XYZ file of C-alpha atoms in Angstrom:
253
model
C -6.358 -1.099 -13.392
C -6.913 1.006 -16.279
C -5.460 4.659 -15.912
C -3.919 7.730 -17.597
C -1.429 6.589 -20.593
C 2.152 7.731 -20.602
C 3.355 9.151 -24.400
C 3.969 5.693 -24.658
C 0.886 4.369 -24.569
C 1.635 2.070 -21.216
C -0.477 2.832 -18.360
C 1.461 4.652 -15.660
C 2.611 2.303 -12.809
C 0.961 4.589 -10.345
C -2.707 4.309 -11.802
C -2.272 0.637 -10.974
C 0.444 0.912 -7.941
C -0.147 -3.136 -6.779
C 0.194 -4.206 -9.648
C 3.050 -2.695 -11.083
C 4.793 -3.407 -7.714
C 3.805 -6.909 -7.703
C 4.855 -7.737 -11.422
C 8.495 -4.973 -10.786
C 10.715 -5.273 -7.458
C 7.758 -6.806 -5.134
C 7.566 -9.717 -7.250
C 8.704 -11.934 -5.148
C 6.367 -11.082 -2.868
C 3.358 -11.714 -5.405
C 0.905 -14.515 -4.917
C -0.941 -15.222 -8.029
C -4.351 -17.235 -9.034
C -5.082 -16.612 -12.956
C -5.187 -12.450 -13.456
C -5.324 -11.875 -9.711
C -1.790 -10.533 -7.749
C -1.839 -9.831 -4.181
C 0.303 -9.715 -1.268
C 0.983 -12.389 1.546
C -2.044 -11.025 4.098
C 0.600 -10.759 6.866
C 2.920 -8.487 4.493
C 0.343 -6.001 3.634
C -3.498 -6.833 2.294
C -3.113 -5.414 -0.862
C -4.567 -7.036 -4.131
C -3.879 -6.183 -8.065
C -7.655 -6.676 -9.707
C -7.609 -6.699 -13.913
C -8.906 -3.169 -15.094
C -12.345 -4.731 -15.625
C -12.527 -7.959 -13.853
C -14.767 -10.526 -14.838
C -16.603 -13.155 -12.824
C -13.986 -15.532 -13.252
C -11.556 -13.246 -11.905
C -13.534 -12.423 -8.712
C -13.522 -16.242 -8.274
C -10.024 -16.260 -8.211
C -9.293 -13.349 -5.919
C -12.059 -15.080 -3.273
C -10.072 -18.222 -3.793
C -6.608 -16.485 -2.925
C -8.674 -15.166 0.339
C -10.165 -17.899 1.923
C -13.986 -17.661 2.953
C -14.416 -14.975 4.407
C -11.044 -13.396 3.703
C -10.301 -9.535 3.429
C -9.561 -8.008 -0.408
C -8.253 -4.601 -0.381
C -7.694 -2.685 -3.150
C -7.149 1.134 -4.838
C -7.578 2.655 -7.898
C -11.196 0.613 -8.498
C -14.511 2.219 -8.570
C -16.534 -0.694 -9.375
C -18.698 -2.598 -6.778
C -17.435 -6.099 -6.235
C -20.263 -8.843 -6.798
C -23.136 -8.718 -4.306
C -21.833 -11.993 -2.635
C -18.632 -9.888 -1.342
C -19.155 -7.977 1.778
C -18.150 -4.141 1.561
C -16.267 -3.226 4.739
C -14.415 -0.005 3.844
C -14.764 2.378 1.617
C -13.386 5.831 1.218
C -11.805 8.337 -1.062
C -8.301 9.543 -1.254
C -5.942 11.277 -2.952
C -1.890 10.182 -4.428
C 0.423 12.536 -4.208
C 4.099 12.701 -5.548
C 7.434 14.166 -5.065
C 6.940 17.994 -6.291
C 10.285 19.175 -4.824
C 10.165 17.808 -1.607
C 13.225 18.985 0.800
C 14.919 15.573 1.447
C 17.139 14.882 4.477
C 18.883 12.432 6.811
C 17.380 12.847 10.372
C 20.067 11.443 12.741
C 17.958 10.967 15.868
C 16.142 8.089 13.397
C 17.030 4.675 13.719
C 16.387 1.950 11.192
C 13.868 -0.280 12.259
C 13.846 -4.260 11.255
C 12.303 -7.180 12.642
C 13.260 -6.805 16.121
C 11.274 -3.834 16.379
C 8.332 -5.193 14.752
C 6.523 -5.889 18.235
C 6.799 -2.253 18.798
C 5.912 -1.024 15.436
C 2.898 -2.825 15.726
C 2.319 -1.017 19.568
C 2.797 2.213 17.714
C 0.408 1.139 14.585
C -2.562 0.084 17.445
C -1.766 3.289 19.240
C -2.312 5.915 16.470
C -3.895 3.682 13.407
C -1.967 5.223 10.292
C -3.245 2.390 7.792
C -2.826 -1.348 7.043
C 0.539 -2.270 9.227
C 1.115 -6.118 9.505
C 3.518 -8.303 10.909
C 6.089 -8.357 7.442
C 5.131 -4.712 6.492
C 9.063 -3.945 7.264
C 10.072 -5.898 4.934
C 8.654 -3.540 1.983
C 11.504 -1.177 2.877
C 13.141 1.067 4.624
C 11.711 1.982 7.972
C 12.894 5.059 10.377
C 11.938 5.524 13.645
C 12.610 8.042 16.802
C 12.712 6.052 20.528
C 12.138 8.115 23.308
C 13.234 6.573 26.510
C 13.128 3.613 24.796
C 9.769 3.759 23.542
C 9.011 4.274 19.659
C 7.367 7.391 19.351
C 7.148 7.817 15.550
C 7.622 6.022 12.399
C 7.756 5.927 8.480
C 8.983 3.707 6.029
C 8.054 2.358 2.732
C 4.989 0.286 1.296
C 4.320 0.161 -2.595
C 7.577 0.065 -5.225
C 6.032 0.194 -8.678
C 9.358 0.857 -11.251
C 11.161 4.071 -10.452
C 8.847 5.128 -7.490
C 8.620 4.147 -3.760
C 5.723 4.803 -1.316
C 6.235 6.544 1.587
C 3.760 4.789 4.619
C 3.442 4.166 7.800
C 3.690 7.402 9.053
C 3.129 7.784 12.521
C 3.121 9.772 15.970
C 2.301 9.082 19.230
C 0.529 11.705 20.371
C 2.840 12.361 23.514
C 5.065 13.690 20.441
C 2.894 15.298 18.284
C 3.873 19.104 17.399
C 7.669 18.433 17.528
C 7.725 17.775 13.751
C 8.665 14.558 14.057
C 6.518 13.522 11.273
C 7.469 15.530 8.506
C 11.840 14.720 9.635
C 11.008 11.279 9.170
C 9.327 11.650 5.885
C 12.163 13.406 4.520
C 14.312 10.974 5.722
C 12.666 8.510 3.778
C 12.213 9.966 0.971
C 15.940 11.003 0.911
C 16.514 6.869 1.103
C 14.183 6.818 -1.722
C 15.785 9.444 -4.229
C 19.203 8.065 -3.272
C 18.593 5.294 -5.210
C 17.003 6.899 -7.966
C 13.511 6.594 -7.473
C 10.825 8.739 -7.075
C 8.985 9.214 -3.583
C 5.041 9.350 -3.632
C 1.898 8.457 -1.068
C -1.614 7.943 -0.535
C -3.680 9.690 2.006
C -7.403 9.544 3.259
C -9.126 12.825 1.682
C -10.582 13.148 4.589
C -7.382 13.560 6.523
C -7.222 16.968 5.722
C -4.378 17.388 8.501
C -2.070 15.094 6.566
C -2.734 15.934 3.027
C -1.768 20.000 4.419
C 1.325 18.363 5.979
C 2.682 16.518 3.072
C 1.945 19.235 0.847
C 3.757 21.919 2.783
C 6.899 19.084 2.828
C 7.137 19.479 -1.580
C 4.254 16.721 -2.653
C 1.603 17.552 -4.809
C -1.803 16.420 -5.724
C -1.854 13.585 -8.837
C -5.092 11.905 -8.352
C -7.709 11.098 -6.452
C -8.515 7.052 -6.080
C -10.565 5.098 -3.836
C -9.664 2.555 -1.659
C -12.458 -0.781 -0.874
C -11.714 -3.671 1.137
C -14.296 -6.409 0.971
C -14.613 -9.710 2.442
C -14.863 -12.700 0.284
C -18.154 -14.791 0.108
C -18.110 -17.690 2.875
C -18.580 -20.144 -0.263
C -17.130 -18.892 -2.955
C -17.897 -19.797 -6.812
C -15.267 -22.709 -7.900
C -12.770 -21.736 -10.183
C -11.024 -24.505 -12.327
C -7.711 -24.073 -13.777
C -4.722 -25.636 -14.024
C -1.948 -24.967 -11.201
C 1.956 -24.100 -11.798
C 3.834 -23.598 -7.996
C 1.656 -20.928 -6.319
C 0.443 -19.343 -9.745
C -3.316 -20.932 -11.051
C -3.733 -20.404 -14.843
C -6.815 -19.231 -16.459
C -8.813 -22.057 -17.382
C -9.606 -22.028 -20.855
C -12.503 -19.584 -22.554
């Protein structure tokens, strides 16, 4: 995606947070087809378009999908071609580490794959965001049991170079009002900053009840950005190009 430019003249890696995750330390997760970077769908559903993709490129992201298969990405304001089928669409906003008050929380546990089965009871039960079945394994992930029961969650999604997203970020809402929320999203960013990095998240703008929480925890307002998912057409254009392992090269132009 194209973006603000650093003295440098690079783009910053959080005007294009996919990709710069999926080409830094998430790229071994990356699946590629010509310019196109995304995700395996059960990790997270995340996709890395070119800053101005062309036909050829939308070919390639509906051919990493599948008819019928579920693109979502941020930081793109551009309508995808009328074959794809809009199914979300809203604004939000990024926000970084402004002096945020990091700090263990010892009632948290660190969650793995074990607890995925529960994570996922959690995600249905209070519907933070895209949570799959590998999501834990984009990071750290804290959680508080109750009686055995997870009650609350955070963790980590996106890891463009130098910075580490905090998602995930749940309460059941037996818990809610105890503060849970904002412990564990210290916690995590205190995991994040002791190795250097530099927390930051996304929100729905419309959440106005989150955005006022993480502010009031020490993260400020960077942008705003959209976020689409789409699905791809049922019979998508063919794309030829010439295949290397999982990554498709751009045909000639």
């Amino acid at each position: 995606m194209s973006g603000v430019r650093t003295p440098g003249g690079d783009v910053h890696p959080l005007d294009d947070p996919v990709g710069a995750s999926l080409r830094g330390p998430h790229a071994h997760f990356a699946e590629a087809r010509g310019r196109i970077l995304r995700y395996p769908p059960h990790v997270t559903p995340w996709v890395a378009l070119p800053a101005r993709p062309e036909a050829a490129d939308w070919a390639d992201a509906a051919a990493l999908a599948g008819p019928g298969g579920v693109v979502t990405v941020t930081a793109f304001r551009d309508p995808p071609p009328d074959d794809w089928e809009v199914v979300f669409h809203a604004e939000g906003v990024q926000l970084v580490d402004a002096g945020v008050e990091a700090a263990p929380y010892p009632e948290a546990v660190r969650l793995g794959a074990a607890d995925v089965p529960d994570m996922l009871d959690l995600v249905a039960r209070t519907r933070p965001g895209p949570f799959e079945a590998r999501t834990v394994e984009l990071g750290t992930y804290l959680g508080v049991r109750r009686d055995g029961v997870l009650v609350a969650m955070a963790g980590e999604r996106l890891h463009p170079p130098g910075w580490s997203e905090i998602s995930g970020v749940c309460t059941d809402e037996s818990v809610r009002g105890q503060g849970l929320a904002g412990r564990l999203v210290r916690a995590v960013a205190h995991e994040i900053r002791g190795r250097g990095e530099t927390p930051f998240l996304h929100a729905a703008a419309s959440n106005t009840n989150a955005v006022r929480l993480y502010e009031s925890l020490g993260f400020a307002l960077r942008r705003h950005t959209p976020f689409l998912s789409a699905l791809a057409p049922e019979h998508p254009p063919i794309r030829v190009g010439t295949v290397r392992g999982d990554v498709r090269e751009p045909a000639p132009r």
